[in-house]
Coordinates of C-alpha atoms and ligand atoms in Angstrom, one line a residue:
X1 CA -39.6 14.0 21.3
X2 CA -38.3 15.2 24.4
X3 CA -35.8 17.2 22.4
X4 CA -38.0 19.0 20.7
X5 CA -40.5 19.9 23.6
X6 CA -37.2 20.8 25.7
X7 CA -36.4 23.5 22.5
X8 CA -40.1 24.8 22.4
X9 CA -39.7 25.9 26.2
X10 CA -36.1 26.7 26.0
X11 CA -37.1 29.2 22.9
X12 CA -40.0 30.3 25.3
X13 CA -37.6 31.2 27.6
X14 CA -35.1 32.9 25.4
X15 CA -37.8 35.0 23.7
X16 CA -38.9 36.1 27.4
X17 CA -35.5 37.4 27.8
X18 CA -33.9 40.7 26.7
X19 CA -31.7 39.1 24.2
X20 CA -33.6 37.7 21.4
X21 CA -32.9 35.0 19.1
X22 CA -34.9 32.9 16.6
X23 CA -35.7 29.6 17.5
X24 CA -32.4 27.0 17.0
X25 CA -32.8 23.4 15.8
X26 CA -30.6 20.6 16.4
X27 CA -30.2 17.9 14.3
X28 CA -28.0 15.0 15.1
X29 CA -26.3 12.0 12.8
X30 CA -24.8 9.1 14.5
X31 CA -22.6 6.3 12.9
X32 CA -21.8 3.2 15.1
X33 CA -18.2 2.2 15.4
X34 CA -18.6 -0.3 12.7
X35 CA -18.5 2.3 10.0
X36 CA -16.8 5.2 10.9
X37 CA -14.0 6.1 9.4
X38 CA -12.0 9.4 9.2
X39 CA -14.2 10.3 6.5
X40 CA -17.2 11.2 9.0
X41 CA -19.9 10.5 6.4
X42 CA -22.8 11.0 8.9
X43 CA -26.5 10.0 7.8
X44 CA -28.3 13.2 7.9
X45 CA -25.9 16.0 8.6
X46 CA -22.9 16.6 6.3
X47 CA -19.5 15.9 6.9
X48 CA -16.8 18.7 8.8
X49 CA -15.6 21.4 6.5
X50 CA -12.4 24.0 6.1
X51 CA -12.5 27.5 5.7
X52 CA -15.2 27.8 7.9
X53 CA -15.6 30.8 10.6
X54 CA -14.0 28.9 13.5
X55 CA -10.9 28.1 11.7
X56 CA -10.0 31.9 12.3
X57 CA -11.0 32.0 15.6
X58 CA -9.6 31.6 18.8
X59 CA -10.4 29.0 21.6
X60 CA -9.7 29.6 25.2
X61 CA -10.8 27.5 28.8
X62 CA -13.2 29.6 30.5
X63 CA -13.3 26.5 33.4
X64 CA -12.5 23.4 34.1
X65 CA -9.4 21.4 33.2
X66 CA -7.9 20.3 29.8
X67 CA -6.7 17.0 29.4
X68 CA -3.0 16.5 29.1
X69 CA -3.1 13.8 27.0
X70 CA -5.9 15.8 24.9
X71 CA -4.2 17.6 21.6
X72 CA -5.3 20.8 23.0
X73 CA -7.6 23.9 21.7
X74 CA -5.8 23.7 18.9
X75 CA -7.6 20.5 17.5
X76 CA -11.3 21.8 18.1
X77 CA -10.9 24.4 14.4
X78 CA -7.9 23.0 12.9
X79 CA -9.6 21.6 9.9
X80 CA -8.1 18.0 10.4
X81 CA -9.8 14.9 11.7
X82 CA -8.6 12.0 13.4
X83 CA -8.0 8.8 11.6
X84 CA -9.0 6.6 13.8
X85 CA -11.8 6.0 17.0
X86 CA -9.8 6.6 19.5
X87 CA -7.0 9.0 18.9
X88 CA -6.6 11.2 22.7
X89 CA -3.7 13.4 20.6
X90 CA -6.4 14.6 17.3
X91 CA -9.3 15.6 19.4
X92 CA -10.1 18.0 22.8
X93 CA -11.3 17.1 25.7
X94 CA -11.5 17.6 29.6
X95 CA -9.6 16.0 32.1
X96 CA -11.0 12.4 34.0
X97 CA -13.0 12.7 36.4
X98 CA -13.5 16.7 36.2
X99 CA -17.6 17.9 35.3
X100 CA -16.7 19.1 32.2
X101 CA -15.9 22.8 31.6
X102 CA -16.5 25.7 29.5
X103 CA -14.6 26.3 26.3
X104 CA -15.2 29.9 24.5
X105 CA -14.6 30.7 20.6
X106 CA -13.6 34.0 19.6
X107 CA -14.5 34.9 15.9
X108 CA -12.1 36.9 14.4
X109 CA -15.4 39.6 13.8
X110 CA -19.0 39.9 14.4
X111 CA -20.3 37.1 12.4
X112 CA -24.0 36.3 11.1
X113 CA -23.6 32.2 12.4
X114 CA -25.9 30.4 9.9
X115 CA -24.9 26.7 11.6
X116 CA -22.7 25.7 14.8
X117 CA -21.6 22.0 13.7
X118 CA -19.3 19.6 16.5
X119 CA -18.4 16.6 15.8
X120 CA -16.8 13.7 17.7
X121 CA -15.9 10.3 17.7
X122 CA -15.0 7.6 20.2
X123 CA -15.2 4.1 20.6
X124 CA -17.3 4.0 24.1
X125 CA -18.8 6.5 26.1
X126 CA -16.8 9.7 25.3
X127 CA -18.8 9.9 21.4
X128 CA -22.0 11.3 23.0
X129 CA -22.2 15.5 23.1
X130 CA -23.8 16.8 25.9
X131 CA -23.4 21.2 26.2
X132 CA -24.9 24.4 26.0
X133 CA -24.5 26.9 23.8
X134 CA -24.2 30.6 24.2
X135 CA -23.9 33.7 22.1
X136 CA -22.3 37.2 22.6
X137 CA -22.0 39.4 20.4
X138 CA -19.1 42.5 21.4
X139 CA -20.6 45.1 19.3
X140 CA -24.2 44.8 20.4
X141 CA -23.3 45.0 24.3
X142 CA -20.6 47.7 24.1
X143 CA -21.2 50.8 24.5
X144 CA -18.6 53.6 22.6
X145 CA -17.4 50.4 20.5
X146 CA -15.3 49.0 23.0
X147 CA -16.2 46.6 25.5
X148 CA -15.1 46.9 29.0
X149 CA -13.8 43.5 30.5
X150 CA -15.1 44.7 34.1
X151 CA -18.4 46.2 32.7
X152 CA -20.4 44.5 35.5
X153 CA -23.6 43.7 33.3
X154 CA -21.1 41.5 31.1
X155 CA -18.9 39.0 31.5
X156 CA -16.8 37.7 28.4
X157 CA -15.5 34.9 30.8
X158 CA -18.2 33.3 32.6
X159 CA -16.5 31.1 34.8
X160 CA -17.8 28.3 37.5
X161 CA -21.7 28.2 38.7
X162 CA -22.6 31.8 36.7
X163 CA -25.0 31.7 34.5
X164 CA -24.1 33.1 31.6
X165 CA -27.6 33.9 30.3
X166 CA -27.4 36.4 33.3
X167 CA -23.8 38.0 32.4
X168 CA -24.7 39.3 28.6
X169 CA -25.1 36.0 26.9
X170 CA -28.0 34.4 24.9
X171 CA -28.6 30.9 24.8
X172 CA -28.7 29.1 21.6
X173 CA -29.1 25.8 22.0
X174 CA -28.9 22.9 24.6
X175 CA -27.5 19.4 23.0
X176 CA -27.7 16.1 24.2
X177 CA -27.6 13.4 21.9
X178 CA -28.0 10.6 24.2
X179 CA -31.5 11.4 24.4
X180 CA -31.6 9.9 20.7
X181 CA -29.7 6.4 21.9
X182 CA -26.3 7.6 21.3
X183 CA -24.5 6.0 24.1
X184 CA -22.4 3.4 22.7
X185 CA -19.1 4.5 20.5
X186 CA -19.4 5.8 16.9
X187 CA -19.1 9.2 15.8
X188 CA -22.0 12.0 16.2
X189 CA -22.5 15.2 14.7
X190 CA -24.5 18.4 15.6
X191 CA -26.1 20.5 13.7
X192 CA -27.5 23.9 15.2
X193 CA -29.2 26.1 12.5
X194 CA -32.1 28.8 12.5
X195 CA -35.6 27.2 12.2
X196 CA -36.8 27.2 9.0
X197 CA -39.8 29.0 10.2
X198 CA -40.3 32.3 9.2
X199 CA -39.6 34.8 12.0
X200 CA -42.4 35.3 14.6
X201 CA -43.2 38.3 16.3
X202 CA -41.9 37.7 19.5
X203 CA -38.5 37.5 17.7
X204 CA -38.8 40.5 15.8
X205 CA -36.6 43.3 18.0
X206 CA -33.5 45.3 16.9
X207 CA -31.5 41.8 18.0
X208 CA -33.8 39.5 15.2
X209 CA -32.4 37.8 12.6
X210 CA -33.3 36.4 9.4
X211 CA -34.4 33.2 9.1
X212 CA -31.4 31.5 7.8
X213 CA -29.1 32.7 10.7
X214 CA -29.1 31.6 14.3
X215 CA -27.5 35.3 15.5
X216 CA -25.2 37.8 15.3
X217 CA -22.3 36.8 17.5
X218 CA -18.6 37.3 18.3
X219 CA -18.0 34.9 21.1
X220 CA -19.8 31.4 21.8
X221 CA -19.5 30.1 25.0
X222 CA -20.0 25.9 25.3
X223 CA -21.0 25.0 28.6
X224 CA -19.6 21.0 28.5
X225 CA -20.9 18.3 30.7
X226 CA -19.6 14.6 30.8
X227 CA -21.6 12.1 29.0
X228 CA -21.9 9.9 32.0
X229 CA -20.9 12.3 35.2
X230 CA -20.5 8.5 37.5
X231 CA -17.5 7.0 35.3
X232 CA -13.8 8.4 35.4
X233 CA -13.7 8.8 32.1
X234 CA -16.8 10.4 30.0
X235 CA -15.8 14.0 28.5
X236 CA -16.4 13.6 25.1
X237 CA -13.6 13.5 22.7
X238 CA -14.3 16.8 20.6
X239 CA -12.5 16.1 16.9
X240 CA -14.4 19.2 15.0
X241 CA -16.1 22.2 15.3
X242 CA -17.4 24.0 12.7
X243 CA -19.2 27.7 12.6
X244 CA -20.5 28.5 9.0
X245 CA -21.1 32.4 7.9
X246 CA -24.4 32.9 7.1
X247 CA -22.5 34.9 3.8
X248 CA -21.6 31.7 2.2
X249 CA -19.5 34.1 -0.6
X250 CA -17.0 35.6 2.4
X251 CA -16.5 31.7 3.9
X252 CA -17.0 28.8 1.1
X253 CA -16.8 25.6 3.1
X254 CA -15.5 22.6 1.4
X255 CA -15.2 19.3 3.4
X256 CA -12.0 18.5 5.0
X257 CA -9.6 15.9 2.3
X258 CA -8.7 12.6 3.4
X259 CA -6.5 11.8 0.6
X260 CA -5.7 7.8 2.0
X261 CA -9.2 7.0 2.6
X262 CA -11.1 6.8 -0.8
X263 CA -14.2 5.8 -2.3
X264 CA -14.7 3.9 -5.3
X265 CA -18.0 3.2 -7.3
X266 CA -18.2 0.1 -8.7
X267 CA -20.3 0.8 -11.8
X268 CA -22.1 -3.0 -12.5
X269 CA -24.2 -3.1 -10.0
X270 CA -24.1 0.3 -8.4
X271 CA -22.0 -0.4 -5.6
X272 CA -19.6 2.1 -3.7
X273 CA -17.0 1.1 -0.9
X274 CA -14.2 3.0 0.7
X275 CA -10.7 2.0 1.2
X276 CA -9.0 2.9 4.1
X277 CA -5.1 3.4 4.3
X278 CA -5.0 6.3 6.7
X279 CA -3.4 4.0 9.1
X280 CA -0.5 2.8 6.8
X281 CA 0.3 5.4 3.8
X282 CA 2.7 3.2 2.7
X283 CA -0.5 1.4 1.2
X284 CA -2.5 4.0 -0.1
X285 CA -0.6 3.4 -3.7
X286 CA -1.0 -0.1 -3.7
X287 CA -4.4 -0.4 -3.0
X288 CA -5.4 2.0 -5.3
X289 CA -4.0 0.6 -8.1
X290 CA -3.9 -3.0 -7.5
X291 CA -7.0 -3.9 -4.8
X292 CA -9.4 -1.8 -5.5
X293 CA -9.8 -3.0 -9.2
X294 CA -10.2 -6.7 -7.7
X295 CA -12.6 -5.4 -5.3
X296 CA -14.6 -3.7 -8.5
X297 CA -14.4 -6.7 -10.6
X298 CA -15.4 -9.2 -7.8
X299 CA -17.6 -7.7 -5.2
X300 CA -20.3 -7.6 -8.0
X301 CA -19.7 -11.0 -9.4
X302 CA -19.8 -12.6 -5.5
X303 CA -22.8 -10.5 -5.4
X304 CA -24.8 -12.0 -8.6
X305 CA -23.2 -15.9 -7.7
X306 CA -24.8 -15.7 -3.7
X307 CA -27.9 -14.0 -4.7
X308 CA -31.1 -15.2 -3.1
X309 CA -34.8 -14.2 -3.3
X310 CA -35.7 -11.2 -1.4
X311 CA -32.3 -9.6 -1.0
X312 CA -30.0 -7.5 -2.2
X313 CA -26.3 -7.5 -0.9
X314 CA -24.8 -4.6 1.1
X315 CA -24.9 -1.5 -1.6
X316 CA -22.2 0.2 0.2
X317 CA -19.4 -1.3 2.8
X318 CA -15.9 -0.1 3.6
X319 CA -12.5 -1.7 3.8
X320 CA -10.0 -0.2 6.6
X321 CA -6.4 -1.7 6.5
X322 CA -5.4 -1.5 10.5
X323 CA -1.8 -1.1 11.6
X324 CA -2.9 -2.7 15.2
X325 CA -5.1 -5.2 14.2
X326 CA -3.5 -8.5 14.7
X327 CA -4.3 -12.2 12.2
X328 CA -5.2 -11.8 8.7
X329 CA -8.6 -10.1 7.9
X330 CA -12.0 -9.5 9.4
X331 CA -15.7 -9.0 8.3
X332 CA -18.1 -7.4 10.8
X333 CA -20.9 -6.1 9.3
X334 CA -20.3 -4.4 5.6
X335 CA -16.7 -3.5 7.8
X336 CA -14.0 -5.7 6.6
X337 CA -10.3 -4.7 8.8
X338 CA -7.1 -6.1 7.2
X339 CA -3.6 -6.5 9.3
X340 CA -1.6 -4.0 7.4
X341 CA 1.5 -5.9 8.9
X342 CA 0.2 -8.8 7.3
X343 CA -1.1 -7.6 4.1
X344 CA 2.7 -5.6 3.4
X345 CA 4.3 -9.2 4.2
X346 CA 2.1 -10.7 1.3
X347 CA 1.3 -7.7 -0.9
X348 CA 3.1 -10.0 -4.0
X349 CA 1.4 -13.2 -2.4
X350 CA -2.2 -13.9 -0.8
X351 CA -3.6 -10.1 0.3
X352 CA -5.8 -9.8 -2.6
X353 CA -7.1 -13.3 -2.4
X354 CA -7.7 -12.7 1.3
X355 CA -9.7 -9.9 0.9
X356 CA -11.9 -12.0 -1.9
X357 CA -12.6 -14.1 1.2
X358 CA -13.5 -11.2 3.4
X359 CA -16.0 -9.7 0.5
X360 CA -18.0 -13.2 0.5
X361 CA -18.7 -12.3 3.8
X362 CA -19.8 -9.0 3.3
X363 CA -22.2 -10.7 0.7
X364 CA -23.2 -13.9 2.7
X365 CA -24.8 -11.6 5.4
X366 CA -26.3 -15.6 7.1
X367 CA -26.7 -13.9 10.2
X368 CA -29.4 -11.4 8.7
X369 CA -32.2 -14.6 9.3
X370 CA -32.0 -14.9 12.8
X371 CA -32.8 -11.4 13.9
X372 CA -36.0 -11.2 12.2
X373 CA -37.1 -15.3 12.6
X374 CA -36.0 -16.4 16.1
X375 CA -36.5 -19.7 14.9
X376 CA -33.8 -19.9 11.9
X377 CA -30.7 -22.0 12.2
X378 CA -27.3 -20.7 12.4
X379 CA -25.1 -22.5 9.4
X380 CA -22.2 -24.0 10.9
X381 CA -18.6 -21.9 10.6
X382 CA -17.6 -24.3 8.1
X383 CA -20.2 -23.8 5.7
X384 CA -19.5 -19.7 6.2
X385 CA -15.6 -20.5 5.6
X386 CA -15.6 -23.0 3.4
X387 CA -17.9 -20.7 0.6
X388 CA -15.8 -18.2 1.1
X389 CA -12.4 -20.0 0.3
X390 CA -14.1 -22.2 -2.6
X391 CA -14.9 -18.3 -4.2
X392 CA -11.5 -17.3 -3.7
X393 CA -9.3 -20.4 -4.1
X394 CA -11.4 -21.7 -6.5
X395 CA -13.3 -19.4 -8.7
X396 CA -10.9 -16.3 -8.2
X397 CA -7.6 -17.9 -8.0
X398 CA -8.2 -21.0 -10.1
X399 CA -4.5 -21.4 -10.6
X400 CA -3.8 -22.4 -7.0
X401 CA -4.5 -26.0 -6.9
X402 CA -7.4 -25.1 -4.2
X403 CA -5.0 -23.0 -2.2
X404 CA -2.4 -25.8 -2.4
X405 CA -5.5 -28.7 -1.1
X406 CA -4.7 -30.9 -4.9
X407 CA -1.6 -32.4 -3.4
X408 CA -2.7 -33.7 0.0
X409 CA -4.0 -37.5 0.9
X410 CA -7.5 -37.8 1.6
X411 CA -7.0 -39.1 4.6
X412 CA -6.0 -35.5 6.1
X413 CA -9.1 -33.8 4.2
X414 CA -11.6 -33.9 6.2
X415 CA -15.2 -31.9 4.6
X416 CA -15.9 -30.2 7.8
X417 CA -12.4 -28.8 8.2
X418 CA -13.5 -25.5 7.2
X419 CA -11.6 -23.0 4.8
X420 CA -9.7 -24.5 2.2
X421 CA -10.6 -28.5 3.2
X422 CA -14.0 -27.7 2.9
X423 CA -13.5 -25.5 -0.7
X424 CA -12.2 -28.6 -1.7
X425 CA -15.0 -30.7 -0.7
X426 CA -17.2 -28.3 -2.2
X427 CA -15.7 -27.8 -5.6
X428 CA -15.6 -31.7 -6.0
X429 CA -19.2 -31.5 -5.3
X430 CA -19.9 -28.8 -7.6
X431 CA -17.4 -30.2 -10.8
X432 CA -19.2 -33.7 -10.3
X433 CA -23.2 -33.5 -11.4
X434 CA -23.8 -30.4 -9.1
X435 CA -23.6 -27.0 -10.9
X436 CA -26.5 -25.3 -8.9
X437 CA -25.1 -26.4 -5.7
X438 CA -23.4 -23.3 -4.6
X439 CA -26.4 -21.2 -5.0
X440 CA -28.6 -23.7 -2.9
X441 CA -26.5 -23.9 -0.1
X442 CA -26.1 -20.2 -0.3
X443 CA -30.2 -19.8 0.0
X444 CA -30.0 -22.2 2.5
X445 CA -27.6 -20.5 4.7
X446 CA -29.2 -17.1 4.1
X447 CA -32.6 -18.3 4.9
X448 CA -31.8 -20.2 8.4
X449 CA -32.9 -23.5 7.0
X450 CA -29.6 -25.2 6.5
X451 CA -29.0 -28.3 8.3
X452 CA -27.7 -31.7 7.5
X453 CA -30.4 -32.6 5.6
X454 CA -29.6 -30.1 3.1
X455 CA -27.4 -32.4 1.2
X456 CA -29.6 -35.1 0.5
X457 CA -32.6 -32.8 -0.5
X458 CA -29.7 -30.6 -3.1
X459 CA -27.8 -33.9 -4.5
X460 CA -29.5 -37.4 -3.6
X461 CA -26.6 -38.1 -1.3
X462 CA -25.9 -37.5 2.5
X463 CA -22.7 -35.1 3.3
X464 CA -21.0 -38.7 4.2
X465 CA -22.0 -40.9 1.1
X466 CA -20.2 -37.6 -0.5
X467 CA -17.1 -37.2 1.5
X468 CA -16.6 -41.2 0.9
X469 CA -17.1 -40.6 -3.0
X470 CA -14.5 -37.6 -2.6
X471 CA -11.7 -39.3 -0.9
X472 CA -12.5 -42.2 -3.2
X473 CA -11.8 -39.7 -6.0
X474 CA -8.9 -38.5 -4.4
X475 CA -6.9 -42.0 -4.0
X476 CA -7.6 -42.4 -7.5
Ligands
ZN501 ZN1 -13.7 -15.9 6.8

């Protein structure tokens, strides 16, 4: 709200000036850190693009300090994202502890700008976008055709405390998305256009423009500030920024490829996920051809055998294979990380099985109860782990012997072990008079209303009178 009362005033202001321009509108898409990936599919403003203006122009810094470890200018146009949340080498940015700067574009002509995107993407504090931006246009303020560099009633290179607004610049926008919550890591993304108002008549000068274009410029001038001006390091980490032509014929946009990180639709069902292999292209092949038909036979079949009344499981979730992550495989969210050092040691062996596991979680969603009933119960870990390895040892690799459980002595299964142990117990459970039982203790965990009692109400028996009957079975 804020925002948009700061635009009214700052539109006020712009239309008092000399230098007219319609009134600009920013809209913003944030996605946390959980689901980002090098895709940037951002809720409510689309993704980068090539081929767009400011991939033919030239950056230069007007003030302030470029970070070394920064890839430099040339990152800010160059049509290529990073792959990961925090990659210093794929994106721009000031140094630590500086206040920013100011970074100008040069278009390669005059250029009717319909949109000024930027995009970036961090894990903390360096996502949020906090500038100005400027517009000069070289034809308009020249006089003869050429423009002077010391013509004193312009200034191309507005360095330090001058205001460029005051040096032949208009302002176009001001942005600062951390007025809309963004202040935790994720990616963002800007989008400045022309209001979709029709022009008014303050607007309407020899410098107006239509109502699909923010202005006729040459240069933009960002004015940069740190996202948190108290901590060493706050300068956002710029991945992206795009200027469309308002002539979409001269500059077709298409989004940027990311050839390793795919999405696949999985037609029963409706579901989509994406696979990511951007860290390790030595697994793009593989998991195009061998995981992700698992993942489309199995994520809807998990989904159908865990449903419960009143929801529906994740529609979309993702599937990054890490290079640094460290273990096996983790589900946060609909985000489920695999070890890629892991997964190419067992590409032959368990990796598909143990991303089975990880997509029961992504179904099983137990936590879901809690934030909306402060009263629900938390199901134990092993009840979480052990439905998850009965699926996969059990359902989707019944050849394993229960992930190698058949051979071992009762006396070292225990029903609470979690994982496979606890598969075991529940498959035993399941095979002997209790076909619905998997579905119960799935409602039961979703709900928050699992507790020990749950085994008596679902099968007669307590969880011990069970596990007795079990490791009876077994020694038998
Ligand atoms: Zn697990």
């Amino acid at each position: 709200m804020f925002q948009r009362i700061l635009f009214v005033a700052l539109t006020f202001l712009i239309a008092l000036s000399s230098r007219l321009s319609a009134e600009a509108t920013v809209a913003i898409g944030y996605q946390p850190g959980s689901r980002a990936n090098a895709t940037f599919r951002l809720p409510t403003v689309p993704s980068p693009v090539q081929g767009d203006a400011a991939s033919r122009g030239k950056w230069l810094v007007i003030s302030g300090t470029a970070d070394p470890a920064s890839g430099g200018l040339g990152k800010l146009s160059n049509d290529q994202l990073p792959r990961s949340a925090d990659q210093p080498a794929e994106n721009f940015f000031f140094a630590p502890a500086t206040p920013g700067g100011r970074l100008r574009l040069e278009l390669d002509r005059s250029t009717e700008i319909a949109q000024i995107r930027t995009y970036s993407w961090h894990p903390r504090e360096r996502a949020p976008q906090v500038y100005t931006v400027y517009g000069c246009d070289q034809q308009e303020v020249s006089s003869g055709g050429k423009l002077l560099e010391n013509d004193e009633s312009v200034q191309l290179k507005p360095s330090g405390t001058i205001d460029p607004a005051s040096c032949g610049w208009t302002k176009i926008a001001t942005v600062d998305t951390r007025r809309d919550g963004i202040g935790h890591g994720g990616q963002v993304g800007v989008v400045i256009s022309a209001s979709d108002h029709s022009v008014n008549d303050h607007s309407v000068n020899d410098h107006s423009v239509n109502d699909q274009a923010i202005g006729h410029y040459r240069y933009l001038l960002f004015d940069i500030h740190p996202t948190r001006p108290d901590a060493r390091f706050s300068n956002t980490f710029f991945s992206e920024i795009d200027i469309l032509d308002a002539d979409a014929d001269v500059t077709p946009a298409k989004p940027i490829a990311t050839p390793d990180i795919v999405t696949y639709a999985i037609e029963e069902g409706g579901y989509e996920f994406t696979l990511d292999t951007s860290e390790c292209p030595d697994l793009t092949r593989w998991a195009d051809q061998e995981l992700a038909p698992v993942v489309q036979q199995w994520y809807p079949k998990i989904a159908e055998m865990l449903a419960s009344d009143d929801y529906e499981a994740p529609h979309d979730f993702q599937i990054r294979i890490s290079s640094s992550m460290d273990g096996v495989a983790a589900t946060s969210g609909t985000q489920v990380t695999c070890s890629a050092n892991w997964y190419r040691r067992n590409l032959r062996g368990e990796a598909k099985g143990a991303t089975v596991h990880e997509l029961v979680h992504v179904v099983q969603q137990y936590g879901q109860s809690r934030r909306t009933n402060r009263r629900a119960a938390r199901t134990p870990g092993w009840v979480v782990e052990g439905i998850a390895d009965y699926v996969r040892w059990h359902l989707y690799e019944p050849a394993s012997a229960g992930g190698g459980v058949a051979g071992r002595r009762s006396r070292t299964l225990q029903y609470d072990a979690s994982y496979r142990d606890t598969a075991a117990f529940l498959a035993w459970v399941i095979t002997n008079g209790n076909p619905d039982l998997l579905a119960k203790l799935n409602a039961a965990a979703r709900s928050g209303t699992y507790s020990a009692a749950f085994w008596k109400a679902a099968t007669g028996k307590t969880v011990d009178e069970l596990a007795t009957a079990w490791h009876a079975d077994l020694e038998n």
